[in-house]
C-alpha cells in the first residue's frame, strides 16, 4: 500500500456546518492538512486552514495530548531567526481494521496504521457460504484481525458488494445472499467499535481518489470482483445517487439471451465481466485474448454513454490484473473513444488501479478516517 502524501487528495466536504460542530470541523481541517500534505508548522497550518494562530495552537496542543500529532523539530533548511517547529500526524498512533468483501468467494482484511501502512493481513474463505453463514465468517475474520492489532483500534471499515445505505445496512447483495443485513450494527454490537460500511466500488473509488494517481476532473472506478459495480467522484464529491444506488452498472442487461444473473435477471453485465463468469471462460478458451477483446468491447459500449454524459476524465478498472490488463483494457479504451464525441475522449485516461488488490482496503480506511477524524 502506498503512503506517499503527494498522492493523497481530499474529498470536497458536503453539507452545512452546524455551530456546535465548529470545533470538530476545525480539528478536522488540521488533521486533513497534515494527512494530505505532511508535516507543517503551526503558522503554515493557520495560513492553509484560514484559522487564527491561537486557534491552531490550541487545536495542535489538544491533538498532541491525544497522541494523534507529534512535534517533529525544525525543518532541515535554515532561516533567519528562530526556526519553526514542525508537527506531523502520528501514523502509528492508532490502527484501523479493514475488510474487503468483494473478492470472489473470500473475505480479505488487514490491520492498517492511520497512514495506510499494513501491519497484518489475513483472509477467510467463504467456501460458497451465503446469508447468515457468510456473515458469521466475516465476523470471524474481523475478530482475528482485532486480536492482531497492537494499538488502540480507531474503527472498522468494510467494503461490501451490493447496495449499502448510510447506516451501513446492506440493502441488497445478491452474490452474498444478503437482503437488509445490518452489517455495521452487527459488527459494532459484536466488537464495541465504530463501524463504517459502504459499497465496495464506492469504497474503492475513495481509495483511488485519496491514495492513487487520480487527476483532476471526474473519476469513475469500475470494481470487478464477485460482482461488478462502479464508484464515481464528481467535482471532488462521492456520488451516492437516489437510494444510494449510484454505480450499480453490473445489473444493466447487456445480453437478453445471456446467462442467468444472481439478481434474477438474464444477461446482466455482471454475467459477462465478473470474476466467477470471466475466469472460467478464459480458462476454457482456445484464444483467451480474443475473449478479453470481445469482453472489453462489450464493456466499452456500456461505459461510453456514462463517459459521454458525465464528461469523465478518468476511468479506472479495478480487479484481478490477469483478467483486466492487456487486451481487455485496450478494447475498452478503444470502443469508448469510438462511441463518444472527440471532445469526450480528449484527455480521457483509461487505466487499471495503481493500488492493485489493496484499493478497497485503503478505501475502507478512508471511511473510518472520515467518520472518526474528519480526514478524507
CSV table of C-alpha atoms in Angstrom, one decimal:
chain,number,residue,atom,x,y,z
A,1,UNK,CA,0.0,0.0,0.0
A,2,UNK,CA,1.3,3.4,-0.9
A,3,UNK,CA,1.5,6.1,1.8
A,4,UNK,CA,3.1,8.9,-0.3
A,5,UNK,CA,1.5,12.1,0.9
A,6,UNK,CA,1.9,13.6,-2.6
A,7,UNK,CA,-0.8,11.2,-3.8
A,8,UNK,CA,-3.4,11.9,-1.2
A,9,UNK,CA,-6.3,14.0,-2.2
A,10,UNK,CA,-9.2,15.1,-0.1
A,11,UNK,CA,-12.9,14.9,-0.9
A,12,UNK,CA,-14.9,18.1,-1.2
A,13,UNK,CA,-16.9,18.4,2.0
A,14,UNK,CA,-20.7,18.4,1.6
A,15,UNK,CA,-23.5,19.7,3.8
A,16,UNK,CA,-23.7,22.7,6.1
A,17,UNK,CA,-21.6,23.2,9.2
A,18,UNK,CA,-23.6,23.4,12.4
A,19,UNK,CA,-22.4,25.8,15.1
A,20,UNK,CA,-21.9,23.0,17.6
A,21,UNK,CA,-19.7,21.2,15.2
A,22,UNK,CA,-17.3,24.1,14.6
A,23,UNK,CA,-14.5,22.8,16.8
A,24,UNK,CA,-14.7,19.3,15.4
A,25,UNK,CA,-14.6,20.9,11.9
A,26,UNK,CA,-11.6,23.0,12.8
A,27,UNK,CA,-9.8,19.9,14.2
A,28,UNK,CA,-10.6,18.0,11.0
A,29,UNK,CA,-9.1,20.8,8.9
A,30,UNK,CA,-5.8,20.5,10.8
A,31,UNK,CA,-5.8,16.7,10.6
A,32,UNK,CA,-6.7,16.8,6.9
A,33,UNK,CA,-3.9,19.2,6.1
A,34,UNK,CA,-1.3,17.0,7.9
A,35,UNK,CA,-2.7,13.9,6.3
A,36,UNK,CA,-2.6,15.3,2.8
A,37,UNK,CA,0.5,17.4,2.9
A,38,UNK,CA,2.7,16.0,5.6
A,39,UNK,CA,4.4,17.9,8.5
A,40,UNK,CA,3.7,21.6,8.8
A,41,UNK,CA,4.4,24.4,11.2
A,42,UNK,CA,1.6,25.9,13.2
A,43,UNK,CA,1.9,29.1,11.1
A,44,UNK,CA,1.6,27.1,7.9
A,45,UNK,CA,-1.5,25.4,9.3
A,46,UNK,CA,-3.0,28.7,10.2
A,47,UNK,CA,-2.5,30.0,6.7
A,48,UNK,CA,-3.8,27.0,4.9
A,49,UNK,CA,-6.8,26.5,7.1
A,50,UNK,CA,-7.8,30.1,7.5
A,51,UNK,CA,-7.9,29.7,11.3
A,52,UNK,CA,-6.2,32.1,13.7
A,53,UNK,CA,-2.8,31.1,15.1
A,54,UNK,CA,-4.3,31.0,18.6
A,55,UNK,CA,-7.0,28.5,17.5
A,56,UNK,CA,-4.4,26.4,15.6
A,57,UNK,CA,-2.0,26.3,18.6
A,58,UNK,CA,-4.9,25.3,20.9
A,59,UNK,CA,-6.0,22.5,18.5
A,60,UNK,CA,-2.5,21.2,17.9
A,61,UNK,CA,-1.9,21.0,21.7
A,62,UNK,CA,-5.1,19.0,22.0
A,63,UNK,CA,-4.0,16.7,19.2
A,64,UNK,CA,-0.6,16.2,20.8
A,65,UNK,CA,-2.1,15.4,24.2
A,66,UNK,CA,-4.4,12.9,22.4
A,67,UNK,CA,-1.4,11.2,20.8
A,68,UNK,CA,-2.6,11.9,17.2
A,69,UNK,CA,0.1,14.5,16.4
A,70,UNK,CA,3.7,14.9,17.4
A,71,UNK,CA,6.3,17.7,17.3
A,72,UNK,CA,9.0,16.8,14.8
A,73,UNK,CA,11.5,19.5,15.3
A,74,UNK,CA,12.7,22.3,13.0
A,75,UNK,CA,13.0,21.7,9.2
A,76,UNK,CA,16.4,20.9,7.7
A,77,UNK,CA,16.6,24.2,5.7
A,78,UNK,CA,17.7,27.1,7.8
A,79,UNK,CA,16.0,30.5,8.1
A,80,UNK,CA,17.0,33.8,9.6
A,81,UNK,CA,15.6,33.9,13.1
A,82,UNK,CA,14.0,31.2,15.2
A,83,UNK,CA,13.1,28.2,13.1
A,84,UNK,CA,9.5,26.9,13.2
A,85,UNK,CA,8.7,23.6,14.9
A,86,UNK,CA,7.0,21.2,12.5
A,87,UNK,CA,4.1,19.0,13.7
A,88,UNK,CA,3.0,15.8,11.9
A,89,UNK,CA,0.4,13.1,12.1
A,90,UNK,CA,1.4,10.1,14.1
A,91,UNK,CA,0.5,7.4,11.6
A,92,UNK,CA,1.3,4.7,14.1
A,93,UNK,CA,-0.8,6.2,17.0
A,94,UNK,CA,-3.9,4.2,16.2
A,95,UNK,CA,-4.8,1.3,13.9
A,96,UNK,CA,-7.7,0.5,11.7
A,97,UNK,CA,-9.2,-2.9,10.8
A,98,UNK,CA,-10.4,-3.1,7.2
A,99,UNK,CA,-12.4,-5.7,5.3
A,100,UNK,CA,-12.9,-6.3,1.6
A,101,UNK,CA,-16.0,-8.5,0.8
A,102,UNK,CA,-15.7,-8.0,-3.0
A,103,UNK,CA,-13.1,-10.8,-3.7
A,104,UNK,CA,-14.6,-13.9,-5.3
A,105,UNK,CA,-15.6,-16.4,-2.6
A,106,UNK,CA,-13.5,-15.0,0.2
A,107,UNK,CA,-13.1,-12.1,2.6
A,108,UNK,CA,-9.8,-10.3,2.8
A,109,UNK,CA,-8.7,-8.0,5.5
A,110,UNK,CA,-5.8,-6.1,7.1
A,111,UNK,CA,-4.8,-4.1,10.1
A,112,UNK,CA,-3.5,-0.6,9.0
A,113,UNK,CA,-1.9,2.4,10.6
A,114,UNK,CA,-3.5,5.8,10.1
A,115,UNK,CA,-1.2,6.4,7.2
A,116,UNK,CA,-2.2,3.2,5.4
A,117,UNK,CA,0.8,1.0,6.2
A,118,UNK,CA,-0.1,-2.7,6.5
A,119,UNK,CA,0.6,-4.2,10.0
A,120,UNK,CA,-1.1,-7.5,9.3
A,121,UNK,CA,-3.1,-9.3,6.6
A,122,UNK,CA,-5.5,-12.2,6.7
A,123,UNK,CA,-8.2,-13.8,4.6
A,124,UNK,CA,-11.1,-16.1,5.1
A,125,UNK,CA,-12.6,-18.5,2.5
A,126,UNK,CA,-16.3,-18.4,2.2
A,127,UNK,CA,-16.5,-21.8,0.6
A,128,UNK,CA,-19.7,-20.9,-1.2
A,129,UNK,CA,-21.4,-19.7,2.0
A,130,UNK,CA,-24.2,-17.2,1.7
A,131,UNK,CA,-26.6,-15.4,4.1
A,132,UNK,CA,-26.0,-15.9,7.8
A,133,UNK,CA,-23.2,-18.4,7.2
A,134,UNK,CA,-21.3,-15.8,5.1
A,135,UNK,CA,-22.0,-13.1,7.8
A,136,UNK,CA,-20.5,-15.4,10.5
A,137,UNK,CA,-17.3,-15.8,8.5
A,138,UNK,CA,-17.0,-12.0,8.1
A,139,UNK,CA,-17.2,-11.7,11.9
A,140,UNK,CA,-14.6,-14.5,12.3
A,141,UNK,CA,-12.1,-12.6,10.2
A,142,UNK,CA,-12.8,-9.3,11.9
A,143,UNK,CA,-12.1,-11.0,15.3
A,144,UNK,CA,-8.8,-12.4,14.1
A,145,UNK,CA,-7.7,-9.1,12.8
A,146,UNK,CA,-8.7,-7.2,16.0
A,147,UNK,CA,-6.7,-9.8,18.0
A,148,UNK,CA,-3.6,-8.9,16.0
A,149,UNK,CA,-3.9,-5.1,16.5
A,150,UNK,CA,-1.1,-3.7,18.6
A,151,UNK,CA,-2.6,-0.2,19.1
A,152,UNK,CA,-6.0,1.1,20.0
A,153,UNK,CA,-8.3,0.5,17.0
A,154,UNK,CA,-10.0,3.6,15.7
A,155,UNK,CA,-12.7,1.7,13.9
A,156,UNK,CA,-13.6,-1.0,11.4
A,157,UNK,CA,-14.1,-0.2,7.7
A,158,UNK,CA,-15.8,-2.5,5.3
A,159,UNK,CA,-16.3,-2.5,1.5
A,160,UNK,CA,-19.3,-4.7,0.6
A,161,UNK,CA,-20.9,-5.7,-2.7
A,162,UNK,CA,-24.4,-4.5,-3.3
A,163,UNK,CA,-26.4,-1.5,-2.3
A,164,UNK,CA,-25.5,-0.2,1.2
A,165,UNK,CA,-27.4,2.6,2.9
A,166,UNK,CA,-25.9,5.3,5.1
A,167,UNK,CA,-26.4,3.3,8.3
A,168,UNK,CA,-24.2,0.5,7.0
A,169,UNK,CA,-27.1,-1.8,6.2
A,170,UNK,CA,-26.5,-4.0,3.1
A,171,UNK,CA,-29.9,-3.5,1.4
A,172,UNK,CA,-29.2,-6.0,-1.4
A,173,UNK,CA,-26.1,-8.1,-2.2
A,174,UNK,CA,-27.4,-11.0,-4.3
A,175,UNK,CA,-24.0,-12.7,-4.6
A,176,UNK,CA,-23.8,-13.0,-0.8
A,177,UNK,CA,-27.4,-13.8,-0.3
A,178,UNK,CA,-27.8,-10.6,1.8
A,179,UNK,CA,-31.0,-8.6,1.9
A,180,UNK,CA,-31.4,-5.8,4.5
A,181,UNK,CA,-28.5,-7.1,6.6
A,182,UNK,CA,-27.4,-4.5,9.3
A,183,UNK,CA,-23.7,-5.2,8.8
A,184,UNK,CA,-22.4,-2.2,10.6
A,185,UNK,CA,-24.7,-2.5,13.5
A,186,UNK,CA,-23.9,-6.2,13.9
A,187,UNK,CA,-20.1,-5.6,13.9
A,188,UNK,CA,-20.5,-2.7,16.3
A,189,UNK,CA,-22.5,-4.8,18.7
A,190,UNK,CA,-20.0,-7.7,18.5
A,191,UNK,CA,-16.8,-5.6,18.9
A,192,UNK,CA,-17.8,-2.3,20.5
A,193,UNK,CA,-16.1,-0.2,17.9
A,194,UNK,CA,-17.2,2.4,15.4
A,195,UNK,CA,-18.0,0.6,12.1
A,196,UNK,CA,-18.3,2.1,8.6
A,197,UNK,CA,-19.7,0.1,5.7
A,198,UNK,CA,-20.0,1.2,2.1
A,199,UNK,CA,-20.5,-0.3,-1.3
A,200,UNK,CA,-17.2,-1.9,-2.4
A,201,UNK,CA,-17.0,0.2,-5.6
A,202,UNK,CA,-17.6,3.4,-3.7
A,203,UNK,CA,-15.0,2.3,-1.2
A,204,UNK,CA,-12.6,1.6,-3.9
A,205,UNK,CA,-13.0,4.9,-5.6
A,206,UNK,CA,-12.4,6.6,-2.3
A,207,UNK,CA,-9.1,4.7,-2.0
A,208,UNK,CA,-8.1,5.6,-5.6
A,209,UNK,CA,-9.1,9.2,-5.1
A,210,UNK,CA,-7.2,9.6,-1.8
A,211,UNK,CA,-4.1,7.4,-2.3
A,212,UNK,CA,-3.9,6.7,-6.1
A,213,UNK,CA,-2.7,8.8,-9.0
A,214,UNK,CA,-6.2,10.3,-9.6
A,215,UNK,CA,-6.1,13.5,-11.6
A,216,UNK,CA,-8.4,16.5,-11.7
A,217,UNK,CA,-11.9,16.0,-13.1
A,218,UNK,CA,-14.5,13.2,-12.9
A,219,UNK,CA,-13.3,9.8,-11.8
A,220,UNK,CA,-15.1,6.5,-12.3
A,221,UNK,CA,-13.8,3.3,-10.9
A,222,UNK,CA,-15.3,0.0,-12.1
A,223,UNK,CA,-14.8,-2.7,-9.5
A,224,UNK,CA,-14.7,-6.2,-10.9
A,225,UNK,CA,-14.9,-9.0,-8.3
A,226,UNK,CA,-17.6,-11.4,-7.3
A,227,UNK,CA,-19.9,-8.8,-8.9
A,228,UNK,CA,-19.4,-5.6,-10.9
A,229,UNK,CA,-20.1,-2.1,-9.7
A,230,UNK,CA,-18.9,1.5,-10.2
A,231,UNK,CA,-18.0,4.3,-7.9
A,232,UNK,CA,-17.9,7.9,-9.0
A,233,UNK,CA,-16.2,11.0,-7.7
A,234,UNK,CA,-17.5,14.2,-9.4
A,235,UNK,CA,-16.2,17.7,-8.6
A,236,UNK,CA,-14.4,16.2,-5.6
A,237,UNK,CA,-17.5,14.6,-4.0
A,238,UNK,CA,-18.6,10.9,-3.9
A,239,UNK,CA,-21.8,10.4,-5.9
A,240,UNK,CA,-24.4,8.4,-4.0
A,241,UNK,CA,-27.5,8.7,-6.2
A,242,UNK,CA,-31.1,8.1,-5.4
A,243,UNK,CA,-31.5,5.5,-2.7
A,244,UNK,CA,-27.7,5.1,-2.6
A,245,UNK,CA,-27.7,3.0,-5.8
A,246,UNK,CA,-25.4,5.1,-8.0
A,247,UNK,CA,-22.9,2.9,-9.9
A,248,UNK,CA,-24.9,-0.3,-9.9
A,249,UNK,CA,-24.0,-0.8,-13.5
A,250,UNK,CA,-23.3,-4.5,-13.0
A,251,UNK,CA,-27.0,-5.2,-13.3
A,252,UNK,CA,-27.6,-3.4,-16.5
A,253,UNK,CA,-28.8,-6.0,-19.0
A,254,UNK,CA,-26.4,-6.3,-22.0
A,255,UNK,CA,-27.4,-9.6,-23.5
A,256,UNK,CA,-31.1,-10.7,-23.0
A,257,UNK,CA,-30.2,-14.1,-24.3
A,258,UNK,CA,-27.2,-14.4,-21.9
A,259,UNK,CA,-26.5,-16.3,-18.7
A,260,UNK,CA,-28.7,-16.1,-15.6
A,261,UNK,CA,-27.6,-13.5,-13.0
A,262,UNK,CA,-27.8,-13.7,-9.2
A,263,UNK,CA,-30.2,-10.7,-9.2
A,264,UNK,CA,-32.8,-12.8,-11.1
A,265,UNK,CA,-32.4,-11.2,-14.5
A,266,UNK,CA,-30.7,-12.7,-17.5
A,267,UNK,CA,-27.6,-11.3,-19.3
A,268,UNK,CA,-26.5,-8.6,-16.9
A,269,UNK,CA,-23.1,-7.0,-17.4
A,270,UNK,CA,-22.0,-9.0,-14.3
A,271,UNK,CA,-22.6,-12.3,-16.1
A,272,UNK,CA,-20.0,-11.1,-18.7
A,273,UNK,CA,-17.3,-9.4,-16.7
A,274,UNK,CA,-17.5,-10.6,-13.1
A,275,UNK,CA,-14.7,-12.9,-12.0
A,276,UNK,CA,-16.7,-16.0,-11.4
A,277,UNK,CA,-18.0,-15.7,-15.0
A,278,UNK,CA,-15.0,-14.4,-16.9
A,279,UNK,CA,-12.3,-16.5,-15.3
A,280,UNK,CA,-13.8,-19.9,-16.4
A,281,UNK,CA,-14.4,-18.5,-19.9
A,282,UNK,CA,-10.7,-17.6,-20.3
A,283,UNK,CA,-9.6,-20.9,-18.9
A,284,UNK,CA,-11.6,-22.8,-21.5
A,285,UNK,CA,-10.9,-20.5,-24.4
A,286,UNK,CA,-8.6,-21.6,-27.3
A,287,UNK,CA,-7.7,-17.9,-27.6
A,288,UNK,CA,-8.1,-16.1,-24.3
A,289,UNK,CA,-7.0,-12.7,-25.7
A,290,UNK,CA,-9.9,-12.9,-28.2
A,291,UNK,CA,-12.3,-13.4,-25.3
A,292,UNK,CA,-10.7,-10.5,-23.4
A,293,UNK,CA,-11.1,-8.3,-26.5
A,294,UNK,CA,-14.7,-9.2,-27.0
A,295,UNK,CA,-15.5,-8.6,-23.3
A,296,UNK,CA,-13.6,-5.3,-23.4
A,297,UNK,CA,-15.6,-4.2,-26.5
A,298,UNK,CA,-18.9,-5.0,-24.8
A,299,UNK,CA,-17.8,-3.2,-21.6
A,300,UNK,CA,-16.7,-0.2,-23.7
A,301,UNK,CA,-20.2,0.0,-25.3
A,302,UNK,CA,-21.8,0.0,-21.9
A,303,UNK,CA,-19.5,2.6,-20.4
A,304,UNK,CA,-19.4,5.0,-23.4
A,305,UNK,CA,-22.7,6.7,-22.6
A,306,UNK,CA,-21.6,7.2,-19.0
A,307,UNK,CA,-18.3,8.7,-20.0
A,308,UNK,CA,-20.0,11.0,-22.5
A,309,UNK,CA,-22.8,12.1,-20.2
A,310,UNK,CA,-20.5,12.9,-17.3
A,311,UNK,CA,-17.5,14.0,-19.3
A,312,UNK,CA,-15.3,11.9,-17.1
A,313,UNK,CA,-11.5,12.5,-17.0
A,314,UNK,CA,-10.5,9.1,-15.7
A,315,UNK,CA,-11.9,5.6,-16.0
A,316,UNK,CA,-10.2,3.1,-13.7
A,317,UNK,CA,-10.7,-0.7,-13.9
A,318,UNK,CA,-10.1,-2.5,-10.6
A,319,UNK,CA,-9.9,-6.2,-10.1
A,320,UNK,CA,-7.6,-9.2,-11.0
A,321,UNK,CA,-4.8,-7.9,-13.2
A,322,UNK,CA,-4.6,-11.1,-15.2
A,323,UNK,CA,-8.2,-10.6,-16.3
A,324,UNK,CA,-8.3,-6.8,-16.9
A,325,UNK,CA,-4.9,-5.8,-18.1
A,326,UNK,CA,-3.8,-6.0,-21.7
A,327,UNK,CA,-6.4,-6.9,-24.4
A,328,UNK,CA,-9.5,-6.2,-22.2
A,329,UNK,CA,-8.3,-2.8,-21.1
A,330,UNK,CA,-7.2,-1.8,-24.6
A,331,UNK,CA,-10.5,-2.9,-26.2
A,332,UNK,CA,-12.5,-1.0,-23.6
A,333,UNK,CA,-10.4,2.2,-24.2
A,334,UNK,CA,-10.8,1.9,-28.0
A,335,UNK,CA,-14.5,1.4,-28.0
A,336,UNK,CA,-15.3,4.2,-25.6
A,337,UNK,CA,-13.4,6.6,-27.9
A,338,UNK,CA,-15.2,5.2,-31.0
A,339,UNK,CA,-18.6,5.6,-29.4
A,340,UNK,CA,-18.2,9.1,-27.9
A,341,UNK,CA,-17.6,12.6,-29.3
A,342,UNK,CA,-13.9,13.5,-29.7
A,343,UNK,CA,-14.3,16.2,-27.0
A,344,UNK,CA,-15.3,13.4,-24.6
A,345,UNK,CA,-12.3,11.3,-25.5
A,346,UNK,CA,-9.8,14.1,-25.5
A,347,UNK,CA,-7.7,13.8,-22.3
A,348,UNK,CA,-9.6,10.7,-21.1
A,349,UNK,CA,-7.5,8.3,-19.2
A,350,UNK,CA,-8.5,4.7,-19.2
A,351,UNK,CA,-6.3,2.6,-16.8
A,352,UNK,CA,-6.2,0.0,-14.1
A,353,UNK,CA,-5.9,0.9,-10.5
A,354,UNK,CA,-2.4,1.9,-9.2
A,355,UNK,CA,-3.3,0.3,-5.8
A,356,UNK,CA,-3.9,-3.2,-7.1
A,357,UNK,CA,-5.7,-5.6,-4.7
A,358,UNK,CA,-5.5,-3.1,-1.8
A,359,UNK,CA,-7.8,-0.4,-3.3
A,360,UNK,CA,-10.9,-1.5,-1.3
A,361,UNK,CA,-8.9,-1.9,1.9
A,362,UNK,CA,-7.4,1.6,1.6
A,363,UNK,CA,-10.8,3.0,0.8
A,364,UNK,CA,-12.3,1.3,3.9
A,365,UNK,CA,-9.6,3.0,5.9
A,366,UNK,CA,-10.7,6.3,4.4
A,367,UNK,CA,-14.3,5.6,5.6
A,368,UNK,CA,-13.0,5.3,9.1
A,369,UNK,CA,-10.7,8.3,8.9
A,370,UNK,CA,-13.5,10.4,7.5
A,371,UNK,CA,-16.0,9.2,10.1
A,372,UNK,CA,-13.8,9.4,13.2
A,373,UNK,CA,-11.3,12.2,12.4
A,374,UNK,CA,-12.9,14.1,9.6
A,375,UNK,CA,-9.9,13.1,7.4
A,376,UNK,CA,-10.7,12.0,3.8
